[in-house]
Amino acid sequence: MRLSTVILPIHRWAEGQKIWRRAEDLGFHAAYTYDHLSWRSFRDEPWFGAVPTLTAAATATERIRLGTLVTSPNFRHPVTLAKELLSVDDVSQGRLTVGIGVGGVGFDATALGQEEWSPKQRADRFDEFLPLLDELLTNDAVTREGTYYSAVEARNIPGCVQRPRVPFYVAATGPRGLRLAAQYGQGWVTYGDPRGPADVPVNQAPAVIAAQLAKLSAACEAQGRDVGELEKMLLQGSTAEKPLASLDAFVDWAGTYRELGITELVIHWPVPDSIFANDLAVFERIATEGLAQLG
């Protein structure tokens, strides 16, 4: 099992770079950031762009993997996104992971002036978005005409450092998203029950993940793929569980999900006076000792 962190893009870089370097020093497998234009209670607070932040983080670090968690079609187009991802992969010398999903409601959904898409509309777009992004990142030139996304002689030379392209970690719980994860993903991402994650009782949370893993396995089988080829990531912070309350709490939480088959846990870097206001000393102890306690 691997342990990673999410660093919100809320810090001016003079301070932010210290956090990304600290994440590397603590031994995290990866550090991710959210790809939003603004987000929830942080809407009227500082919030920087994900791709520039990851580019800067790539120059400030040497070993830790970096990534989006997650990017989506809400305000992205595959042609421009592919160029940006290829560039970050190059700057980081092949350390980029692309967490990607269908997108949701909220500020990003209407920031470009469009009406908020329904779940079906988001899924329809993702059905085009992900395959086209895959094609763009694995070929020097792409032309494709789609209902929502097209490319005309779009060039991506010299291609990704990682071959055949940067890895996709697909966030999905529904049948269409799980099919895409099975087809295109090197990893799969969940944060719990999308219908109301904060309302799921603590003792029921593992069963939700177990059911999702079973559906992922079925989707992989339908595609003729071994589910063991995919990394299985759980993003902490959207359930009633409190794994960052203490080292012991983390060990219990991590052990539960390791038994279910989760291979990467992602915990939020503490942010004072927010929903992520955890004790930094406890967090750092979890980072350095947590997985070792699992035996």
PDB file of C-alpha atoms in Angstrom:
ATOM      1  CA  MET A   1       0.000   0.000   0.000  1.00  0.00           C
ATOM      2  CA  ARG A   2       1.141   3.542  -0.810  1.00  0.00           C
ATOM      3  CA  LEU A   3       0.374   6.782   1.016  1.00  0.00           C
ATOM      4  CA  SER A   4      -0.064  10.082  -0.811  1.00  0.00           C
ATOM      5  CA  THR A   5      -1.400  13.541  -0.050  1.00  0.00           C
ATOM      6  CA  VAL A   6      -3.541  16.290  -1.569  1.00  0.00           C
ATOM      7  CA  ILE A   7      -2.132  19.800  -1.335  1.00  0.00           C
ATOM      8  CA  LEU A   8      -4.791  22.385  -2.090  1.00  0.00           C
ATOM      9  CA  PRO A   9      -3.613  25.118  -4.523  1.00  0.00           C
ATOM     10  CA  ILE A  10      -4.293  27.875  -2.013  1.00  0.00           C
ATOM     11  CA  HIS A  11      -0.797  29.084  -1.181  1.00  0.00           C
ATOM     12  CA  ARG A  12       1.247  31.784  -2.857  1.00  0.00           C
ATOM     13  CA  TRP A  13       4.210  29.958  -4.286  1.00  0.00           C
ATOM     14  CA  ALA A  14       6.751  31.462  -1.894  1.00  0.00           C
ATOM     15  CA  GLU A  15       5.009  29.419   0.805  1.00  0.00           C
ATOM     16  CA  GLY A  16       3.478  26.706  -1.336  1.00  0.00           C
ATOM     17  CA  GLN A  17       6.796  25.366  -2.564  1.00  0.00           C
ATOM     18  CA  LYS A  18       7.826  24.652   1.028  1.00  0.00           C
ATOM     19  CA  ILE A  19       4.812  22.378   1.460  1.00  0.00           C
ATOM     20  CA  TRP A  20       5.466  20.419  -1.738  1.00  0.00           C
ATOM     21  CA  ARG A  21       9.113  19.937  -0.737  1.00  0.00           C
ATOM     22  CA  ARG A  22       8.027  18.875   2.735  1.00  0.00           C
ATOM     23  CA  ALA A  23       5.682  16.294   1.220  1.00  0.00           C
ATOM     24  CA  GLU A  24       8.654  14.815  -0.625  1.00  0.00           C
ATOM     25  CA  ASP A  25      10.809  14.872   2.506  1.00  0.00           C
ATOM     26  CA  LEU A  26       8.102  13.048   4.469  1.00  0.00           C
ATOM     27  CA  GLY A  27       8.212  10.197   1.971  1.00  0.00           C
ATOM     28  CA  PHE A  28       4.765  10.461   0.402  1.00  0.00           C
ATOM     29  CA  HIS A  29       4.405   8.408  -2.776  1.00  0.00           C
ATOM     30  CA  ALA A  30       2.640  11.271  -4.574  1.00  0.00           C
ATOM     31  CA  ALA A  31       1.269  14.753  -4.010  1.00  0.00           C
ATOM     32  CA  TYR A  32      -1.877  15.707  -5.890  1.00  0.00           C
ATOM     33  CA  THR A  33      -3.852  18.909  -6.230  1.00  0.00           C
ATOM     34  CA  TYR A  34      -7.471  19.619  -7.144  1.00  0.00           C
ATOM     35  CA  ASP A  35      -8.180  20.887 -10.658  1.00  0.00           C
ATOM     36  CA  HIS A  36     -10.931  23.435 -10.029  1.00  0.00           C
ATOM     37  CA  LEU A  37     -11.419  27.095 -10.845  1.00  0.00           C
ATOM     38  CA  SER A  38     -12.638  27.532  -7.277  1.00  0.00           C
ATOM     39  CA  TRP A  39     -13.919  25.075  -4.726  1.00  0.00           C
ATOM     40  CA  ARG A  40     -16.552  24.998  -1.994  1.00  0.00           C
ATOM     41  CA  SER A  41     -15.721  27.082   1.083  1.00  0.00           C
ATOM     42  CA  PHE A  42     -12.500  28.299  -0.560  1.00  0.00           C
ATOM     43  CA  ARG A  43     -14.355  30.155  -3.320  1.00  0.00           C
ATOM     44  CA  ASP A  44     -13.635  33.602  -1.897  1.00  0.00           C
ATOM     45  CA  GLU A  45     -10.133  32.676  -0.769  1.00  0.00           C
ATOM     46  CA  PRO A  46      -6.866  32.317  -2.757  1.00  0.00           C
ATOM     47  CA  TRP A  47      -7.031  29.435  -5.258  1.00  0.00           C
ATOM     48  CA  PHE A  48      -4.464  28.886  -8.013  1.00  0.00           C
ATOM     49  CA  GLY A  49      -4.473  26.853 -11.215  1.00  0.00           C
ATOM     50  CA  ALA A  50      -3.652  23.147 -11.006  1.00  0.00           C
ATOM     51  CA  VAL A  51      -1.386  22.835 -14.049  1.00  0.00           C
ATOM     52  CA  PRO A  52       0.867  25.828 -13.236  1.00  0.00           C
ATOM     53  CA  THR A  53       1.024  24.620  -9.624  1.00  0.00           C
ATOM     54  CA  LEU A  54       2.091  21.132 -10.694  1.00  0.00           C
ATOM     55  CA  THR A  55       4.658  22.592 -13.091  1.00  0.00           C
ATOM     56  CA  ALA A  56       6.154  24.659 -10.282  1.00  0.00           C
ATOM     57  CA  ALA A  57       6.049  21.658  -7.946  1.00  0.00           C
ATOM     58  CA  ALA A  58       7.918  19.618 -10.547  1.00  0.00           C
ATOM     59  CA  THR A  59      10.783  22.104 -10.464  1.00  0.00           C
ATOM     60  CA  ALA A  60      10.779  22.251  -6.649  1.00  0.00           C
ATOM     61  CA  THR A  61      10.938  18.470  -6.128  1.00  0.00           C
ATOM     62  CA  GLU A  62      12.934  15.550  -7.485  1.00  0.00           C
ATOM     63  CA  ARG A  63      11.302  12.214  -6.585  1.00  0.00           C
ATOM     64  CA  ILE A  64       7.681  12.503  -5.523  1.00  0.00           C
ATOM     65  CA  ARG A  65       4.993  11.791  -8.103  1.00  0.00           C
ATOM     66  CA  LEU A  66       2.629  14.662  -8.930  1.00  0.00           C
ATOM     67  CA  GLY A  67      -0.901  14.745 -10.242  1.00  0.00           C
ATOM     68  CA  THR A  68      -4.416  16.077 -10.641  1.00  0.00           C
ATOM     69  CA  LEU A  69      -7.164  14.712  -8.425  1.00  0.00           C
ATOM     70  CA  VAL A  70      -9.143  15.133 -10.523  1.00  0.00           C
ATOM     71  CA  THR A  71      -9.344  16.998 -13.790  1.00  0.00           C
ATOM     72  CA  SER A  72     -12.605  16.882 -15.749  1.00  0.00           C
ATOM     73  CA  PRO A  73     -14.452  18.188 -18.825  1.00  0.00           C
ATOM     74  CA  ASN A  74     -16.168  20.925 -16.783  1.00  0.00           C
ATOM     75  CA  PHE A  75     -13.814  23.593 -18.143  1.00  0.00           C
ATOM     76  CA  ARG A  76     -11.261  21.529 -20.071  1.00  0.00           C
ATOM     77  CA  HIS A  77     -10.890  20.458 -23.716  1.00  0.00           C
ATOM     78  CA  PRO A  78      -8.840  17.344 -24.574  1.00  0.00           C
ATOM     79  CA  VAL A  79      -6.671  19.139 -27.150  1.00  0.00           C
ATOM     80  CA  THR A  80      -5.448  21.891 -24.838  1.00  0.00           C
ATOM     81  CA  LEU A  81      -5.338  19.623 -21.781  1.00  0.00           C
ATOM     82  CA  ALA A  82      -3.169  17.087 -23.623  1.00  0.00           C
ATOM     83  CA  LYS A  83      -0.606  19.755 -24.451  1.00  0.00           C
ATOM     84  CA  GLU A  84      -0.469  20.905 -20.831  1.00  0.00           C
ATOM     85  CA  LEU A  85      -0.159  17.372 -19.432  1.00  0.00           C
ATOM     86  CA  LEU A  86       2.571  16.478 -21.892  1.00  0.00           C
ATOM     87  CA  SER A  87       4.460  19.572 -20.772  1.00  0.00           C
ATOM     88  CA  VAL A  88       4.152  18.806 -17.041  1.00  0.00           C
ATOM     89  CA  ASP A  89       5.268  15.235 -17.693  1.00  0.00           C
ATOM     90  CA  ASP A  90       8.353  16.599 -19.423  1.00  0.00           C
ATOM     91  CA  VAL A  91       9.191  19.158 -16.718  1.00  0.00           C
ATOM     92  CA  SER A  92       8.779  16.508 -14.013  1.00  0.00           C
ATOM     93  CA  GLN A  93      10.824  13.966 -15.989  1.00  0.00           C
ATOM     94  CA  GLY A  94       8.001  11.449 -16.024  1.00  0.00           C
ATOM     95  CA  ARG A  95       6.452  11.894 -12.573  1.00  0.00           C
ATOM     96  CA  LEU A  96       2.914  12.907 -13.597  1.00  0.00           C
ATOM     97  CA  THR A  97      -0.267  10.944 -12.832  1.00  0.00           C
ATOM     98  CA  VAL A  98      -3.534  12.213 -14.293  1.00  0.00           C
ATOM     99  CA  GLY A  99      -6.500  11.747 -12.002  1.00  0.00           C
ATOM    100  CA  ILE A 100      -9.518  12.306 -14.213  1.00  0.00           C
ATOM    101  CA  GLY A 101     -13.270  12.128 -13.835  1.00  0.00           C
ATOM    102  CA  VAL A 102     -16.630  13.091 -15.217  1.00  0.00           C
ATOM    103  CA  GLY A 103     -16.850  16.346 -13.250  1.00  0.00           C
ATOM    104  CA  GLY A 104     -19.673  17.510 -11.048  1.00  0.00           C
ATOM    105  CA  VAL A 105     -21.847  20.404 -10.036  1.00  0.00           C
ATOM    106  CA  GLY A 106     -20.588  23.573  -8.422  1.00  0.00           C
ATOM    107  CA  PHE A 107     -18.624  26.606  -9.515  1.00  0.00           C
ATOM    108  CA  ASP A 108     -16.721  24.888 -12.317  1.00  0.00           C
ATOM    109  CA  ALA A 109     -19.915  23.631 -13.929  1.00  0.00           C
ATOM    110  CA  THR A 110     -21.126  27.089 -14.969  1.00  0.00           C
ATOM    111  CA  ALA A 111     -18.014  29.302 -14.887  1.00  0.00           C
ATOM    112  CA  LEU A 112     -17.745  29.379 -18.682  1.00  0.00           C
ATOM    113  CA  GLY A 113     -21.355  30.498 -19.025  1.00  0.00           C
ATOM    114  CA  GLN A 114     -22.873  27.118 -19.835  1.00  0.00           C
ATOM    115  CA  GLU A 115     -25.880  25.562 -18.177  1.00  0.00           C
ATOM    116  CA  GLU A 116     -25.045  22.971 -15.545  1.00  0.00           C
ATOM    117  CA  TRP A 117     -24.923  19.558 -17.210  1.00  0.00           C
ATOM    118  CA  SER A 118     -27.070  16.686 -16.004  1.00  0.00           C
ATOM    119  CA  PRO A 119     -25.382  13.432 -14.883  1.00  0.00           C
ATOM    120  CA  LYS A 120     -26.196  11.904 -18.269  1.00  0.00           C
ATOM    121  CA  GLN A 121     -24.768  14.903 -20.136  1.00  0.00           C
ATOM    122  CA  ARG A 122     -21.572  14.731 -18.080  1.00  0.00           C
ATOM    123  CA  ALA A 123     -21.268  11.008 -18.779  1.00  0.00           C
ATOM    124  CA  ASP A 124     -21.886  11.543 -22.509  1.00  0.00           C
ATOM    125  CA  ARG A 125     -19.083  14.100 -22.657  1.00  0.00           C
ATOM    126  CA  PHE A 126     -16.702  11.960 -20.644  1.00  0.00           C
ATOM    127  CA  ASP A 127     -17.328   9.109 -23.101  1.00  0.00           C
ATOM    128  CA  GLU A 128     -15.717  11.319 -25.751  1.00  0.00           C
ATOM    129  CA  PHE A 129     -13.302  13.270 -23.582  1.00  0.00           C
ATOM    130  CA  LEU A 130     -11.286  10.381 -22.161  1.00  0.00           C
ATOM    131  CA  PRO A 131     -10.771   8.360 -25.385  1.00  0.00           C
ATOM    132  CA  LEU A 132      -9.738  11.501 -27.266  1.00  0.00           C
ATOM    133  CA  LEU A 133      -7.305  12.511 -24.526  1.00  0.00           C
ATOM    134  CA  ASP A 134      -5.834   9.005 -24.654  1.00  0.00           C
ATOM    135  CA  GLU A 135      -5.412   9.258 -28.410  1.00  0.00           C
ATOM    136  CA  LEU A 136      -3.846  12.716 -28.241  1.00  0.00           C
ATOM    137  CA  LEU A 137      -1.281  11.635 -25.654  1.00  0.00           C
ATOM    138  CA  THR A 138      -0.252   8.501 -27.539  1.00  0.00           C
ATOM    139  CA  ASN A 139       0.018   9.890 -31.079  1.00  0.00           C
ATOM    140  CA  ASP A 140       1.995  12.666 -32.726  1.00  0.00           C
ATOM    141  CA  ALA A 141      -1.004  13.880 -34.753  1.00  0.00           C
ATOM    142  CA  VAL A 142      -4.728  13.338 -34.227  1.00  0.00           C
ATOM    143  CA  THR A 143      -7.826  14.221 -36.222  1.00  0.00           C
ATOM    144  CA  ARG A 144     -11.192  13.181 -34.839  1.00  0.00           C
ATOM    145  CA  GLU A 145     -14.661  14.660 -35.176  1.00  0.00           C
ATOM    146  CA  GLY A 146     -16.947  14.184 -32.212  1.00  0.00           C
ATOM    147  CA  THR A 147     -20.287  15.414 -30.968  1.00  0.00           C
ATOM    148  CA  TYR A 148     -18.700  17.392 -28.130  1.00  0.00           C
ATOM    149  CA  TYR A 149     -14.930  17.320 -28.720  1.00  0.00           C
ATOM    150  CA  SER A 150     -12.976  17.351 -31.949  1.00  0.00           C
ATOM    151  CA  ALA A 151      -9.326  17.553 -32.964  1.00  0.00           C
ATOM    152  CA  VAL A 152      -7.985  18.632 -36.351  1.00  0.00           C
ATOM    153  CA  GLU A 153      -4.348  17.744 -37.021  1.00  0.00           C
ATOM    154  CA  ALA A 154      -3.614  18.303 -33.336  1.00  0.00           C
ATOM    155  CA  ARG A 155       0.115  17.779 -32.717  1.00  0.00           C
ATOM    156  CA  ASN A 156       1.702  16.467 -29.538  1.00  0.00           C
ATOM    157  CA  ILE A 157       5.385  16.078 -30.290  1.00  0.00           C
ATOM    158  CA  PRO A 158       7.612  14.701 -28.750  1.00  0.00           C
ATOM    159  CA  GLY A 159       4.998  12.805 -26.747  1.00  0.00           C
ATOM    160  CA  CYS A 160       5.048  11.903 -23.070  1.00  0.00           C
ATOM    161  CA  VAL A 161       8.175  10.932 -21.182  1.00  0.00           C
ATOM    162  CA  GLN A 162       6.156   8.029 -19.767  1.00  0.00           C
ATOM    163  CA  ARG A 163       5.232   5.574 -22.507  1.00  0.00           C
ATOM    164  CA  PRO A 164       2.879   5.066 -24.121  1.00  0.00           C
ATOM    165  CA  ARG A 165       1.467   8.048 -22.170  1.00  0.00           C
ATOM    166  CA  VAL A 166       1.019   9.437 -18.681  1.00  0.00           C
ATOM    167  CA  PRO A 167      -1.064   7.105 -16.474  1.00  0.00           C
ATOM    168  CA  PHE A 168      -4.781   7.797 -16.079  1.00  0.00           C
ATOM    169  CA  TYR A 169      -6.416   7.240 -12.680  1.00  0.00           C
ATOM    170  CA  VAL A 170     -10.126   7.295 -13.462  1.00  0.00           C
ATOM    171  CA  ALA A 171     -12.582   8.432 -10.788  1.00  0.00           C
ATOM    172  CA  ALA A 172     -15.729   6.397 -11.305  1.00  0.00           C
ATOM    173  CA  THR A 173     -18.554   4.637  -9.471  1.00  0.00           C
ATOM    174  CA  GLY A 174     -21.239   4.251 -12.147  1.00  0.00           C
ATOM    175  CA  PRO A 175     -21.271   1.657 -14.941  1.00  0.00           C
ATOM    176  CA  ARG A 176     -20.170   3.987 -17.751  1.00  0.00           C
ATOM    177  CA  GLY A 177     -17.289   5.438 -15.758  1.00  0.00           C
ATOM    178  CA  LEU A 178     -16.165   2.017 -14.551  1.00  0.00           C
ATOM    179  CA  ARG A 179     -16.159   0.783 -18.142  1.00  0.00           C
ATOM    180  CA  LEU A 180     -13.868   3.654 -19.098  1.00  0.00           C
ATOM    181  CA  ALA A 181     -11.642   2.939 -16.098  1.00  0.00           C
ATOM    182  CA  ALA A 182     -11.348  -0.668 -17.244  1.00  0.00           C
ATOM    183  CA  GLN A 183     -10.569   0.396 -20.809  1.00  0.00           C
ATOM    184  CA  TYR A 184      -8.200   3.308 -20.265  1.00  0.00           C
ATOM    185  CA  GLY A 185      -7.155   3.426 -16.618  1.00  0.00           C
ATOM    186  CA  GLN A 186      -3.906   2.499 -14.970  1.00  0.00           C
ATOM    187  CA  GLY A 187      -5.660   3.297 -11.716  1.00  0.00           C
ATOM    188  CA  TRP A 188      -9.139   3.850 -10.253  1.00  0.00           C
ATOM    189  CA  VAL A 189     -10.217   6.514  -7.755  1.00  0.00           C
ATOM    190  CA  THR A 190     -13.029   6.604  -5.204  1.00  0.00           C
ATOM    191  CA  TYR A 191     -13.875   8.837  -2.261  1.00  0.00           C
ATOM    192  CA  GLY A 192     -16.831   6.811  -0.978  1.00  0.00           C
ATOM    193  CA  ASP A 193     -20.539   6.961  -1.718  1.00  0.00           C
ATOM    194  CA  PRO A 194     -21.172   9.758  -4.280  1.00  0.00           C
ATOM    195  CA  ARG A 195     -24.835  10.041  -3.282  1.00  0.00           C
ATOM    196  CA  GLY A 196     -24.057  11.313   0.210  1.00  0.00           C
ATOM    197  CA  PRO A 197     -20.617  10.369   1.442  1.00  0.00           C
ATOM    198  CA  ALA A 198     -20.734  12.379   4.641  1.00  0.00           C
ATOM    199  CA  ASP A 199     -23.973  10.676   5.665  1.00  0.00           C
ATOM    200  CA  VAL A 200     -22.699   7.086   5.483  1.00  0.00           C
ATOM    201  CA  PRO A 201     -22.196   5.722   9.026  1.00  0.00           C
ATOM    202  CA  VAL A 202     -18.580   4.923   9.817  1.00  0.00           C
ATOM    203  CA  ASN A 203     -19.255   1.220  10.192  1.00  0.00           C
ATOM    204  CA  GLN A 204     -20.867   1.090   6.744  1.00  0.00           C
ATOM    205  CA  ALA A 205     -18.194   3.013   4.831  1.00  0.00           C
ATOM    206  CA  PRO A 206     -15.973  -0.025   4.078  1.00  0.00           C
ATOM    207  CA  ALA A 207     -18.957  -1.915   2.625  1.00  0.00           C
ATOM    208  CA  VAL A 208     -19.533   0.919   0.165  1.00  0.00           C
ATOM    209  CA  ILE A 209     -15.955   0.643  -1.086  1.00  0.00           C
ATOM    210  CA  ALA A 210     -16.139  -3.152  -1.208  1.00  0.00           C
ATOM    211  CA  ALA A 211     -19.217  -2.953  -3.437  1.00  0.00           C
ATOM    212  CA  GLN A 212     -17.484  -0.472  -5.736  1.00  0.00           C
ATOM    213  CA  LEU A 213     -14.437  -2.717  -5.992  1.00  0.00           C
ATOM    214  CA  ALA A 214     -16.676  -5.623  -6.974  1.00  0.00           C
ATOM    215  CA  LYS A 215     -18.217  -3.525  -9.745  1.00  0.00           C
ATOM    216  CA  LEU A 216     -14.750  -2.468 -10.909  1.00  0.00           C
ATOM    217  CA  SER A 217     -13.711  -6.106 -11.066  1.00  0.00           C
ATOM    218  CA  ALA A 218     -16.799  -6.945 -13.132  1.00  0.00           C
ATOM    219  CA  ALA A 219     -16.117  -4.035 -15.493  1.00  0.00           C
ATOM    220  CA  CYS A 220     -12.554  -5.223 -16.002  1.00  0.00           C
ATOM    221  CA  GLU A 221     -13.724  -8.770 -16.632  1.00  0.00           C
ATOM    222  CA  ALA A 222     -16.155  -7.495 -19.266  1.00  0.00           C
ATOM    223  CA  GLN A 223     -13.229  -5.766 -21.005  1.00  0.00           C
ATOM    224  CA  GLY A 224     -11.036  -8.861 -20.785  1.00  0.00           C
ATOM    225  CA  ARG A 225      -8.721  -7.164 -18.340  1.00  0.00           C
ATOM    226  CA  ASP A 226      -7.253  -8.275 -15.028  1.00  0.00           C
ATOM    227  CA  VAL A 227      -8.460  -5.902 -12.295  1.00  0.00           C
ATOM    228  CA  GLY A 228      -5.116  -6.502 -10.582  1.00  0.00           C
ATOM    229  CA  GLU A 229      -3.480  -4.341 -13.260  1.00  0.00           C
ATOM    230  CA  LEU A 230      -5.186  -1.230 -11.845  1.00  0.00           C
ATOM    231  CA  GLU A 231      -4.101   0.716  -8.793  1.00  0.00           C
ATOM    232  CA  LYS A 232      -7.060   1.318  -6.446  1.00  0.00           C
ATOM    233  CA  MET A 233      -7.011   4.729  -4.786  1.00  0.00           C
ATOM    234  CA  LEU A 234      -9.129   5.924  -1.879  1.00  0.00           C
ATOM    235  CA  LEU A 235      -9.295   9.684  -1.266  1.00  0.00           C
ATOM    236  CA  GLN A 236      -9.887  10.491   2.397  1.00  0.00           C
ATOM    237  CA  GLY A 237     -12.001  13.368   3.608  1.00  0.00           C
ATOM    238  CA  SER A 238     -15.512  12.758   2.277  1.00  0.00           C
ATOM    239  CA  THR A 239     -16.839  10.330   4.880  1.00  0.00           C
ATOM    240  CA  ALA A 240     -17.526  10.466   8.606  1.00  0.00           C
ATOM    241  CA  GLU A 241     -14.329   8.494   9.237  1.00  0.00           C
ATOM    242  CA  LYS A 242     -11.578  10.393  11.092  1.00  0.00           C
ATOM    243  CA  PRO A 243      -8.314   8.630  10.205  1.00  0.00           C
ATOM    244  CA  LEU A 244      -6.191  11.728  10.852  1.00  0.00           C
ATOM    245  CA  ALA A 245      -7.314  12.100  14.453  1.00  0.00           C
ATOM    246  CA  SER A 246      -4.379   9.997  15.670  1.00  0.00           C
ATOM    247  CA  LEU A 247      -1.755   7.543  14.477  1.00  0.00           C
ATOM    248  CA  ASP A 248      -3.790   4.643  15.857  1.00  0.00           C
ATOM    249  CA  ALA A 249      -6.918   5.851  14.062  1.00  0.00           C
ATOM    250  CA  PHE A 250      -5.007   6.003  10.798  1.00  0.00           C
ATOM    251  CA  VAL A 251      -3.543   2.526  11.236  1.00  0.00           C
ATOM    252  CA  ASP A 252      -6.992   1.049  11.872  1.00  0.00           C
ATOM    253  CA  TRP A 253      -8.439   2.873   8.853  1.00  0.00           C
ATOM    254  CA  ALA A 254      -5.583   1.969   6.524  1.00  0.00           C
ATOM    255  CA  GLY A 255      -5.640  -1.660   7.605  1.00  0.00           C
ATOM    256  CA  THR A 256      -9.347  -1.935   6.869  1.00  0.00           C
ATOM    257  CA  TYR A 257      -8.979  -0.671   3.323  1.00  0.00           C
ATOM    258  CA  ARG A 258      -5.805  -2.586   2.609  1.00  0.00           C
ATOM    259  CA  GLU A 259      -7.747  -5.760   3.401  1.00  0.00           C
ATOM    260  CA  LEU A 260     -10.394  -4.723   0.871  1.00  0.00           C
ATOM    261  CA  GLY A 261      -7.800  -4.236  -1.860  1.00  0.00           C
ATOM    262  CA  ILE A 262      -7.086  -0.493  -1.847  1.00  0.00           C
ATOM    263  CA  THR A 263      -3.484   0.070  -2.957  1.00  0.00           C
ATOM    264  CA  GLU A 264      -3.111   3.843  -2.463  1.00  0.00           C
ATOM    265  CA  LEU A 265      -4.517   6.062   0.272  1.00  0.00           C
ATOM    266  CA  VAL A 266      -4.613   9.839  -0.176  1.00  0.00           C
ATOM    267  CA  ILE A 267      -4.910  12.177   2.813  1.00  0.00           C
ATOM    268  CA  HIS A 268      -5.385  15.946   2.809  1.00  0.00           C
ATOM    269  CA  TRP A 269      -2.569  18.211   3.881  1.00  0.00           C
ATOM    270  CA  PRO A 270      -3.889  20.118   6.933  1.00  0.00           C
ATOM    271  CA  VAL A 271      -5.433  23.537   6.294  1.00  0.00           C
ATOM    272  CA  PRO A 272      -6.175  25.577   9.449  1.00  0.00           C
ATOM    273  CA  ASP A 273      -9.684  26.956   9.917  1.00  0.00           C
ATOM    274  CA  SER A 274     -11.185  24.650   7.292  1.00  0.00           C
ATOM    275  CA  ILE A 275     -12.730  21.204   6.960  1.00  0.00           C
ATOM    276  CA  PHE A 276      -9.132  19.943   6.691  1.00  0.00           C
ATOM    277  CA  ALA A 277      -7.975  21.489   9.979  1.00  0.00           C
ATOM    278  CA  ASN A 278      -6.057  18.487  11.294  1.00  0.00           C
ATOM    279  CA  ASP A 279      -3.036  18.583  13.597  1.00  0.00           C
ATOM    280  CA  LEU A 280       0.113  18.955  11.471  1.00  0.00           C
ATOM    281  CA  ALA A 281       2.320  17.062  13.942  1.00  0.00           C
ATOM    282  CA  VAL A 282      -0.051  14.088  13.920  1.00  0.00           C
ATOM    283  CA  PHE A 283      -0.278  14.289  10.126  1.00  0.00           C
ATOM    284  CA  GLU A 284       3.510  14.194   9.755  1.00  0.00           C
ATOM    285  CA  ARG A 285       3.757  11.269  12.143  1.00  0.00           C
ATOM    286  CA  ILE A 286       1.164   9.421  10.085  1.00  0.00           C
ATOM    287  CA  ALA A 287       3.186  10.177   6.960  1.00  0.00           C
ATOM    288  CA  THR A 288       6.404   8.764   8.391  1.00  0.00           C
ATOM    289  CA  GLU A 289       5.111   5.941  10.613  1.00  0.00           C
ATOM    290  CA  GLY A 290       1.580   5.068   9.517  1.00  0.00           C
ATOM    291  CA  LEU A 291       2.102   2.389   6.899  1.00  0.00           C
ATOM    292  CA  ALA A 292       4.984   0.827   8.818  1.00  0.00           C
ATOM    293  CA  GLN A 293       2.564   0.180  11.681  1.00  0.00           C
ATOM    294  CA  LEU A 294       0.496  -2.060   9.406  1.00  0.00           C
ATOM    295  CA  GLY A 295       3.282  -4.666   9.390  1.00  0.00           C
TER     296      GLY A 295
END
